[in-house]
GROMACS .gro file of C-alpha atoms in nm:
model
  355
    1MET     CA    1  -0.951   4.674   1.642
    2SER     CA    2  -0.900   4.355   1.763
    3GLN     CA    3  -0.622   4.171   1.684
    4ILE     CA    4  -0.431   3.912   1.507
    5SER     CA    5  -0.104   3.849   1.469
    6LYS     CA    6   0.090   3.579   1.336
    7SER     CA    7   0.404   3.735   1.485
    8GLU     CA    8   0.455   3.449   1.711
    9ALA     CA    9   0.343   3.166   1.501
   10THR     CA   10   0.667   2.896   1.311
   11HIS     CA   11   0.678   3.065   0.957
   12TYR     CA   12   0.859   3.026   0.642
   13PRO     CA   13   0.976   3.344   0.544
   14ALA     CA   14   0.750   3.534   0.247
   15PRO     CA   15   0.883   3.640  -0.042
   16SER     CA   16   0.797   3.975  -0.182
   17PRO     CA   17   0.504   4.113  -0.163
   18PRO     CA   18   0.371   4.089  -0.453
   19PRO     CA   19   0.195   4.446  -0.536
   20HIS     CA   20  -0.169   4.434  -0.547
   21ALA     CA   21  -0.424   4.696  -0.737
   22GLY     CA   22  -0.692   4.585  -0.873
   23GLU     CA   23  -0.804   4.250  -0.751
   24GLY     CA   24  -1.143   4.134  -0.828
   25GLN     CA   25  -1.498   4.242  -0.909
   26GLY     CA   26  -1.523   4.340  -1.241
   27GLY     CA   27  -1.166   4.457  -1.281
   28GLY     CA   28  -0.933   4.216  -1.330
   29ASN     CA   29  -0.581   4.122  -1.166
   30LEU     CA   30  -0.426   4.336  -0.925
   31ALA     CA   31  -0.122   4.481  -1.141
   32THR     CA   32   0.178   4.298  -1.188
   33THR     CA   33   0.549   4.419  -1.222
   34PRO     CA   34   0.699   4.306  -1.563
   35THR     CA   35   0.946   4.006  -1.404
   36ARG     CA   36   0.677   3.880  -1.092
   37VAL     CA   37   0.416   3.731  -1.294
   38PRO     CA   38   0.138   3.491  -1.133
   39LEU     CA   39   0.222   3.111  -1.091
   40LEU     CA   40  -0.167   3.119  -1.085
   41ASN     CA   41  -0.374   3.413  -1.261
   42VAL     CA   42  -0.795   3.363  -1.197
   43GLU     CA   43  -0.969   3.640  -1.444
   44ASN     CA   44  -1.339   3.698  -1.327
   45LEU     CA   45  -1.501   3.416  -1.314
   46SER     CA   46  -1.749   3.375  -1.235
   47ILE     CA   47  -1.969   3.016  -1.205
   48GLU     CA   48  -2.379   2.896  -1.170
   49PHE     CA   49  -2.518   2.536  -1.044
   50ARG     CA   50  -2.863   2.443  -1.209
   51THR     CA   51  -3.048   2.316  -0.938
   52ARG     CA   52  -3.397   2.148  -0.884
   53SER     CA   53  -3.490   2.439  -0.650
   54GLY     CA   54  -3.273   2.686  -0.928
   55VAL     CA   55  -2.974   2.814  -1.122
   56VAL     CA   56  -2.756   2.979  -0.807
   57HIS     CA   57  -2.468   3.214  -0.827
   58ALA     CA   58  -2.148   3.107  -0.708
   59LEU     CA   59  -1.819   3.254  -0.805
   60GLU     CA   60  -1.952   3.611  -0.933
   61ASN     CA   61  -1.652   3.780  -1.134
   62VAL     CA   62  -1.357   3.652  -0.888
   63ALA     CA   63  -1.033   3.702  -0.926
   64LEU     CA   64  -0.712   3.533  -0.782
   65SER     CA   65  -0.391   3.556  -0.820
   66VAL     CA   66  -0.044   3.336  -0.627
   67PHE     CA   67   0.293   3.388  -0.683
   68LYS     CA   68   0.565   3.083  -0.648
   69GLY     CA   69   0.680   3.023  -0.301
   70GLU     CA   70   0.394   3.221  -0.124
   71THR     CA   71   0.118   3.117   0.080
   72VAL     CA   72  -0.227   3.302  -0.002
   73GLY     CA   73  -0.490   3.206   0.300
   74ILE     CA   74  -0.910   3.237   0.158
   75VAL     CA   75  -1.122   3.265   0.398
   76GLY     CA   76  -1.471   3.334   0.434
   77GLU     CA   77  -1.791   3.206   0.600
   78SER     CA   78  -1.937   2.792   0.510
   79GLY     CA   79  -2.079   2.883   0.145
   80SER     CA   80  -1.856   3.145   0.026
   81GLY     CA   81  -1.754   2.922  -0.286
   82LYS     CA   82  -1.394   2.846  -0.136
   83SER     CA   83  -1.432   2.483  -0.270
   84VAL     CA   84  -1.595   2.638  -0.553
   85LEU     CA   85  -1.298   2.834  -0.634
   86ALA     CA   86  -1.092   2.573  -0.656
   87TYR     CA   87  -1.235   2.290  -0.830
   88ALA     CA   88  -1.326   2.541  -1.120
   89ILE     CA   89  -0.848   2.564  -1.078
   90LEU     CA   90  -0.861   2.177  -1.073
   91GLY     CA   91  -1.170   2.177  -1.299
   92LEU     CA   92  -1.342   1.917  -1.106
   93LEU     CA   93  -1.683   2.074  -1.093
   94ASP     CA   94  -2.004   1.990  -1.096
   95PRO     CA   95  -2.180   1.842  -1.385
   96ALA     CA   96  -2.463   2.129  -1.263
   97ALA     CA   97  -2.194   2.397  -1.262
   98ARG     CA   98  -2.172   2.582  -1.569
   99VAL     CA   99  -1.882   2.808  -1.610
  100ILE     CA  100  -2.009   3.214  -1.698
  101SER     CA  101  -1.745   3.413  -1.766
  102GLY     CA  102  -1.398   3.387  -1.663
  103ASP     CA  103  -0.980   3.303  -1.715
  104VAL     CA  104  -0.783   3.057  -1.555
  105ASP     CA  105  -0.398   3.051  -1.609
  106PHE     CA  106  -0.167   2.821  -1.414
  107GLY     CA  107   0.267   2.891  -1.544
  108GLY     CA  108   0.140   2.924  -1.885
  109MET     CA  109  -0.176   2.703  -1.924
  110ASP     CA  110  -0.522   2.737  -1.975
  111LEU     CA  111  -0.682   2.545  -1.735
  112ARG     CA  112  -1.074   2.669  -1.800
  113HIS     CA  113  -1.013   2.577  -2.162
  114ALA     CA  114  -0.795   2.273  -2.138
  115THR     CA  115  -0.886   1.901  -2.229
  116GLU     CA  116  -0.948   1.627  -2.006
  117SER     CA  117  -0.689   1.500  -2.045
  118ASP     CA  118  -0.414   1.775  -2.072
  119LEU     CA  119  -0.579   1.786  -1.672
  120GLN     CA  120  -0.496   1.466  -1.595
  121GLU     CA  121  -0.125   1.560  -1.661
  122VAL     CA  122  -0.088   1.909  -1.510
  123ARG     CA  123  -0.387   1.732  -1.189
  124GLY     CA  124  -0.119   1.548  -0.971
  125ARG     CA  125   0.172   1.689  -1.068
  126GLU     CA  126   0.194   2.013  -1.103
  127LEU     CA  127  -0.099   2.056  -0.875
  128SER     CA  128  -0.304   1.952  -0.667
  129MET     CA  129  -0.493   1.889  -0.338
  130ILE     CA  130  -0.554   1.800  -0.014
  131PHE     CA  131  -0.956   1.784   0.012
  132GLN     CA  132  -1.088   1.864   0.303
  133SER     CA  133  -1.265   1.495   0.465
  134PRO     CA  134  -0.958   1.262   0.338
  135ARG     CA  135  -1.180   0.897   0.466
  136THR     CA  136  -1.373   1.042   0.259
  137ALA     CA  137  -1.104   1.112  -0.046
  138LEU     CA  138  -0.864   0.800   0.054
  139ASN     CA  139  -1.034   0.467  -0.123
  140PRO     CA  140  -1.168   0.225   0.109
  141ILE     CA  141  -1.115  -0.036  -0.032
  142ARG     CA  142  -0.672  -0.011  -0.139
  143LYS     CA  143  -0.396  -0.015   0.131
  144ALA     CA  144  -0.297   0.373   0.203
  145GLY     CA  145   0.096   0.269   0.039
  146ARG     CA  146  -0.043   0.207  -0.300
  147GLN     CA  147  -0.272   0.436  -0.348
  148ILE     CA  148   0.073   0.711  -0.317
  149ASP     CA  149   0.263   0.440  -0.570
  150ASP     CA  150  -0.083   0.566  -0.803
  151ILE     CA  151   0.069   0.860  -0.799
  152LEU     CA  152   0.404   0.826  -0.842
  153ARG     CA  153   0.365   0.595  -1.098
  154HIS     CA  154   0.116   0.783  -1.333
  155HIS     CA  155   0.300   1.100  -1.292
  156GLY     CA  156   0.605   1.084  -1.119
  157ASN     CA  157   0.876   0.921  -1.365
  158VAL     CA  158   0.870   0.610  -1.112
  159ALA     CA  159   0.899   0.262  -1.183
  160GLY     CA  160   0.878  -0.072  -1.049
  161PRO     CA  161   1.046  -0.216  -0.667
  162ALA     CA  162   1.146   0.193  -0.681
  163ILE     CA  163   0.834   0.267  -0.669
  164GLN     CA  164   0.772   0.144  -0.307
  165ALA     CA  165   1.028   0.209  -0.171
  166LYS     CA  166   0.951   0.651  -0.253
  167THR     CA  167   0.609   0.617  -0.135
  168ILE     CA  168   0.792   0.428   0.204
  169GLU     CA  169   1.026   0.805   0.190
  170LEU     CA  170   0.692   1.033   0.115
  171LEU     CA  171   0.519   0.856   0.443
  172THR     CA  172   0.891   0.895   0.603
  173ARG     CA  173   0.890   1.259   0.489
  174VAL     CA  174   0.585   1.340   0.630
  175ARG     CA  175   0.648   1.177   0.984
  176ILE     CA  176   0.419   0.891   0.960
  177PRO     CA  177   0.536   0.657   1.246
  178ASP     CA  178   0.657   0.276   1.085
  179PRO     CA  179   0.650   0.350   0.728
  180ALA     CA  180   0.723   0.054   0.618
  181ARG     CA  181   0.401  -0.091   0.875
  182ARG     CA  182   0.132   0.138   0.791
  183TYR     CA  183   0.193   0.139   0.364
  184HIS     CA  184   0.031  -0.171   0.360
  185ALA     CA  185  -0.286  -0.054   0.558
  186TYR     CA  186  -0.553   0.049   0.516
  187PRO     CA  187  -0.764   0.384   0.593
  188PHE     CA  188  -0.986   0.254   0.860
  189GLU     CA  189  -0.646   0.123   1.001
  190LEU     CA  190  -0.572   0.502   1.039
  191SER     CA  191  -0.606   0.736   1.232
  192GLY     CA  192  -0.791   1.127   1.083
  193GLY     CA  193  -0.445   1.206   1.132
  194MET     CA  194  -0.249   0.970   1.009
  195CYS     CA  195  -0.502   0.946   0.683
  196GLN     CA  196  -0.452   1.388   0.644
  197ARG     CA  197  -0.132   1.312   0.600
  198VAL     CA  198  -0.116   1.060   0.373
  199MET     CA  199  -0.386   1.287   0.168
  200ILE     CA  200  -0.021   1.516   0.234
  201ALA     CA  201   0.218   1.241   0.096
  202MET     CA  202  -0.026   1.209  -0.178
  203ALA     CA  203  -0.038   1.565  -0.273
  204LEU     CA  204   0.363   1.594  -0.257
  205ALA     CA  205   0.455   1.280  -0.463
  206CYS     CA  206   0.539   1.434  -0.802
  207GLU     CA  207   0.671   1.825  -0.632
  208PRO     CA  208   0.347   1.991  -0.724
  209ALA     CA  209   0.442   2.372  -0.813
  210LEU     CA  210   0.047   2.433  -0.660
  211LEU     CA  211  -0.071   2.312  -0.335
  212ILE     CA  212  -0.489   2.374  -0.198
  213ALA     CA  213  -0.484   2.209   0.102
  214ASP     CA  214  -0.930   2.240   0.198
  215GLU     CA  215  -1.001   2.322   0.554
  216PRO     CA  216  -0.698   2.048   0.590
  217THR     CA  217  -0.747   2.027   1.017
  218THR     CA  218  -1.124   1.950   0.973
  219GLY     CA  219  -1.193   1.735   1.259
  220LEU     CA  220  -0.802   1.655   1.404
  221ASP     CA  221  -0.736   1.761   1.759
  222VAL     CA  222  -0.594   2.100   1.776
  223THR     CA  223  -0.254   1.918   1.847
  224THR     CA  224  -0.282   1.772   1.513
  225GLN     CA  225  -0.357   2.061   1.377
  226ALA     CA  226  -0.053   2.227   1.448
  227ALA     CA  227   0.163   1.914   1.423
  228ILE     CA  228  -0.040   1.887   1.015
  229MET     CA  229  -0.031   2.234   0.937
  230ASP     CA  230   0.374   2.290   1.077
  231LEU     CA  231   0.459   2.042   0.777
  232ILE     CA  232   0.229   2.185   0.561
  233ALA     CA  233   0.401   2.559   0.558
  234GLU     CA  234   0.769   2.288   0.678
  235LEU     CA  235   0.787   2.089   0.323
  236GLY     CA  236   0.639   2.409   0.109
  237ALA     CA  237   0.893   2.609   0.255
  238ARG     CA  238   1.152   2.305   0.107
  239ARG     CA  239   0.998   2.352  -0.210
  240HIS     CA  240   0.954   2.697  -0.276
  241MET     CA  241   0.607   2.565  -0.334
  242ALA     CA  242   0.309   2.778  -0.384
  243THR     CA  243   0.027   2.713  -0.127
  244ILE     CA  244  -0.354   2.821  -0.100
  245LEU     CA  245  -0.541   2.780   0.214
  246ILE     CA  246  -0.878   2.722   0.243
  247THR     CA  247  -1.061   2.813   0.566
  248HIS     CA  248  -1.278   2.946   0.775
  249ASP     CA  249  -1.060   2.947   1.079
  250LEU     CA  250  -0.884   3.324   1.067
  251GLY     CA  251  -0.672   3.262   1.361
  252LEU     CA  252  -0.525   2.959   1.124
  253ALA     CA  253  -0.497   3.201   0.817
  254ALA     CA  254  -0.327   3.452   1.058
  255GLN     CA  255  -0.094   3.161   1.175
  256TYR     CA  256   0.051   3.028   0.847
  257CYS     CA  257  -0.052   3.271   0.559
  258ASP     CA  258   0.125   3.581   0.359
  259ARG     CA  259  -0.208   3.715   0.231
  260ILE     CA  260  -0.609   3.665   0.233
  261VAL     CA  261  -0.829   3.644   0.063
  262VAL     CA  262  -1.149   3.724   0.242
  263MET     CA  263  -1.431   3.578  -0.016
  264HIS     CA  264  -1.888   3.638   0.118
  265ALA     CA  265  -2.122   3.489  -0.083
  266GLY     CA  266  -1.917   3.394  -0.383
  267HIS     CA  267  -1.759   3.793  -0.419
  268VAL     CA  268  -1.385   3.866  -0.278
  269VAL     CA  269  -1.479   4.135  -0.063
  270GLU     CA  270  -1.088   4.186   0.053
  271VAL     CA  271  -0.727   4.123  -0.055
  272ALA     CA  272  -0.457   4.144   0.207
  273ASP     CA  273  -0.082   4.081   0.336
  274THR     CA  274  -0.142   3.877   0.638
  275ASP     CA  275  -0.039   4.189   0.902
  276ALA     CA  276  -0.221   4.425   0.743
  277LEU     CA  277  -0.554   4.281   0.684
  278PHE     CA  278  -0.511   4.177   1.134
  279ARG     CA  279  -0.426   4.515   1.224
  280ALA     CA  280  -0.684   4.725   1.020
  281PRO     CA  281  -0.929   4.587   0.804
  282ARG     CA  282  -1.139   4.756   0.541
  283HIS     CA  283  -1.467   4.549   0.433
  284PRO     CA  284  -1.721   4.553   0.763
  285TYR     CA  285  -1.778   4.202   0.644
  286THR     CA  286  -1.345   4.141   0.765
  287ALA     CA  287  -1.376   4.305   1.035
  288ARG     CA  288  -1.688   4.122   1.133
  289LEU     CA  289  -1.505   3.739   1.065
  290ILE     CA  290  -1.161   3.966   1.260
  291GLU     CA  291  -1.442   3.977   1.572
  292ALA     CA  292  -1.553   3.628   1.602
  293THR     CA  293  -1.295   3.394   1.599
  294PRO     CA  294  -1.112   3.326   1.928
  295ARG     CA  295  -0.883   3.471   2.070
  296ALA     CA  296  -0.692   3.312   2.355
  297ASP     CA  297  -0.704   3.658   2.548
  298ARG     CA  298  -1.077   3.718   2.508
  299SER     CA  299  -1.324   3.523   2.696
  300LEU     CA  300  -1.595   3.338   2.426
  301ARG     CA  301  -1.856   3.586   2.635
  302SER     CA  302  -1.647   3.871   2.410
  303LEU     CA  303  -1.624   3.719   2.053
  304ALA     CA  304  -1.975   3.923   1.844
  305SER     CA  305  -2.181   3.697   1.621
  306ILE     CA  306  -2.215   3.819   1.274
  307PRO     CA  307  -2.600   3.954   1.176
  308GLY     CA  308  -2.832   3.768   0.913
  309ASN     CA  309  -2.710   3.510   0.679
  310LEU     CA  310  -2.584   3.420   0.362
  311PRO     CA  311  -2.832   3.527   0.037
  312ASP     CA  312  -3.010   3.276  -0.142
  313LEU     CA  313  -2.777   3.289  -0.426
  314ARG     CA  314  -3.095   3.167  -0.638
  315ARG     CA  315  -3.236   3.531  -0.643
  316SER     CA  316  -3.256   3.677  -0.896
  317ASP     CA  317  -3.257   4.035  -0.644
  318LEU     CA  318  -2.884   3.957  -0.563
  319PRO     CA  319  -2.770   4.355  -0.441
  320ALA     CA  320  -2.491   4.462  -0.648
  321CYS     CA  321  -2.242   4.431  -0.239
  322ARG     CA  322  -2.410   4.089  -0.128
  323PHE     CA  323  -2.324   4.182   0.218
  324ALA     CA  324  -2.538   4.488   0.198
  325GLU     CA  325  -2.824   4.320   0.411
  326ARG     CA  326  -2.654   4.204   0.704
  327CYS     CA  327  -2.405   4.535   0.714
  328GLU     CA  328  -2.539   4.830   0.999
  329ARG     CA  329  -2.343   5.123   0.683
  330ARG     CA  330  -2.545   5.021   0.379
  331ASP     CA  331  -2.657   5.356   0.247
  332ALA     CA  332  -2.734   5.363  -0.122
  333SER     CA  333  -2.444   5.425  -0.254
  334CYS     CA  334  -2.358   5.069  -0.176
  335ASP     CA  335  -2.656   4.966  -0.465
  336ALA     CA  336  -2.376   5.071  -0.762
  337PRO     CA  337  -2.177   4.784  -0.952
  338LEU     CA  338  -1.875   4.660  -0.689
  339GLN     CA  339  -1.562   4.722  -0.741
  340LEU     CA  340  -1.253   4.655  -0.544
  341ASN     CA  341  -1.014   5.014  -0.482
  342ALA     CA  342  -0.734   4.984  -0.387
  343PRO     CA  343  -0.690   5.254  -0.081
  344GLU     CA  344  -0.354   5.233  -0.016
  345PRO     CA  345  -0.061   4.935  -0.194
  346ASN     CA  346  -0.038   4.595  -0.117
  347HIS     CA  347  -0.447   4.640  -0.003
  348ALA     CA  348  -0.793   4.636  -0.194
  349VAL     CA  349  -1.104   4.620  -0.118
  350ALA     CA  350  -1.458   4.536  -0.279
  351CYS     CA  351  -1.726   4.824  -0.026
  352TRP     CA  352  -1.824   5.216  -0.127
  353LYS     CA  353  -1.792   5.273   0.265
  354PRO     CA  354  -1.493   5.095   0.358
  355LEU     CA  355  -1.351   5.134   0.755
   0.00000   0.00000   0.00000
């Protein structure tokens, strides 16, 4: 099996690895020690969307734990449910969405049952998100600096002239050249990388405990991608902030994440420390993802695509394992209800025929 290593990456020190002994479908989160409680704990979360063409079973019994100071990557193909999970954590689901079951605990606060007023107080201050498209997320008719001012005014306990000074300080911190001038720029006057840095400044304005970065380098050139990710990692290390990195790029996850959660068609199929996952993936889907990931030491011809497509999540006859119809290891045992098992410490896999 080919391996992607993070050993040569610029990477901040990881916390002591949390124990992971039962996280995912049907079994709740992997066991945690009494002295180490997750900052974020998602349990058995199931979500569906009611659409004109049918009910989409977007997430099924998903669980996730994130500890203070660690970076957790959530990887998988488009349509795996990565962004839906992020929006569910933030309480920003589409009106067509319905939470069937599950709990979302953030620092002792029940986010799933919190009022919108309570969520608004938490979002931006304790829990922030960098969205996929900064040009879409930013208000096109409001100056970039003013949009950061709004966050500080509402959450940052900053008032008067100090707000603008703090915003310029934040723009400086995210390495925007000539920040005093760029404070007055509209988003259309900034490059994609600059807009992404403004989004990072907004997300980190109030020093949140948890940052969710949803495909933060989409549409950026390779050099800018590296600069943005290094910036997020540096700021996270400085503040001991937890980070969730949502990406389809396994190379990026290998370089910047302490632990990785692999999702496929609304299921969590594997959870492991980063080095262990790339050294010895246990789920066939994870192995296929790694084989399909470009590497500098391999030719493009050596890449192997994943056969088939994600199943139609509107189906009423979805198999217990949603990867089964694409998997060469499938047999009758795969029809049993799916659950995450831990074949070794800090590594769990939801598969009846693991590698």
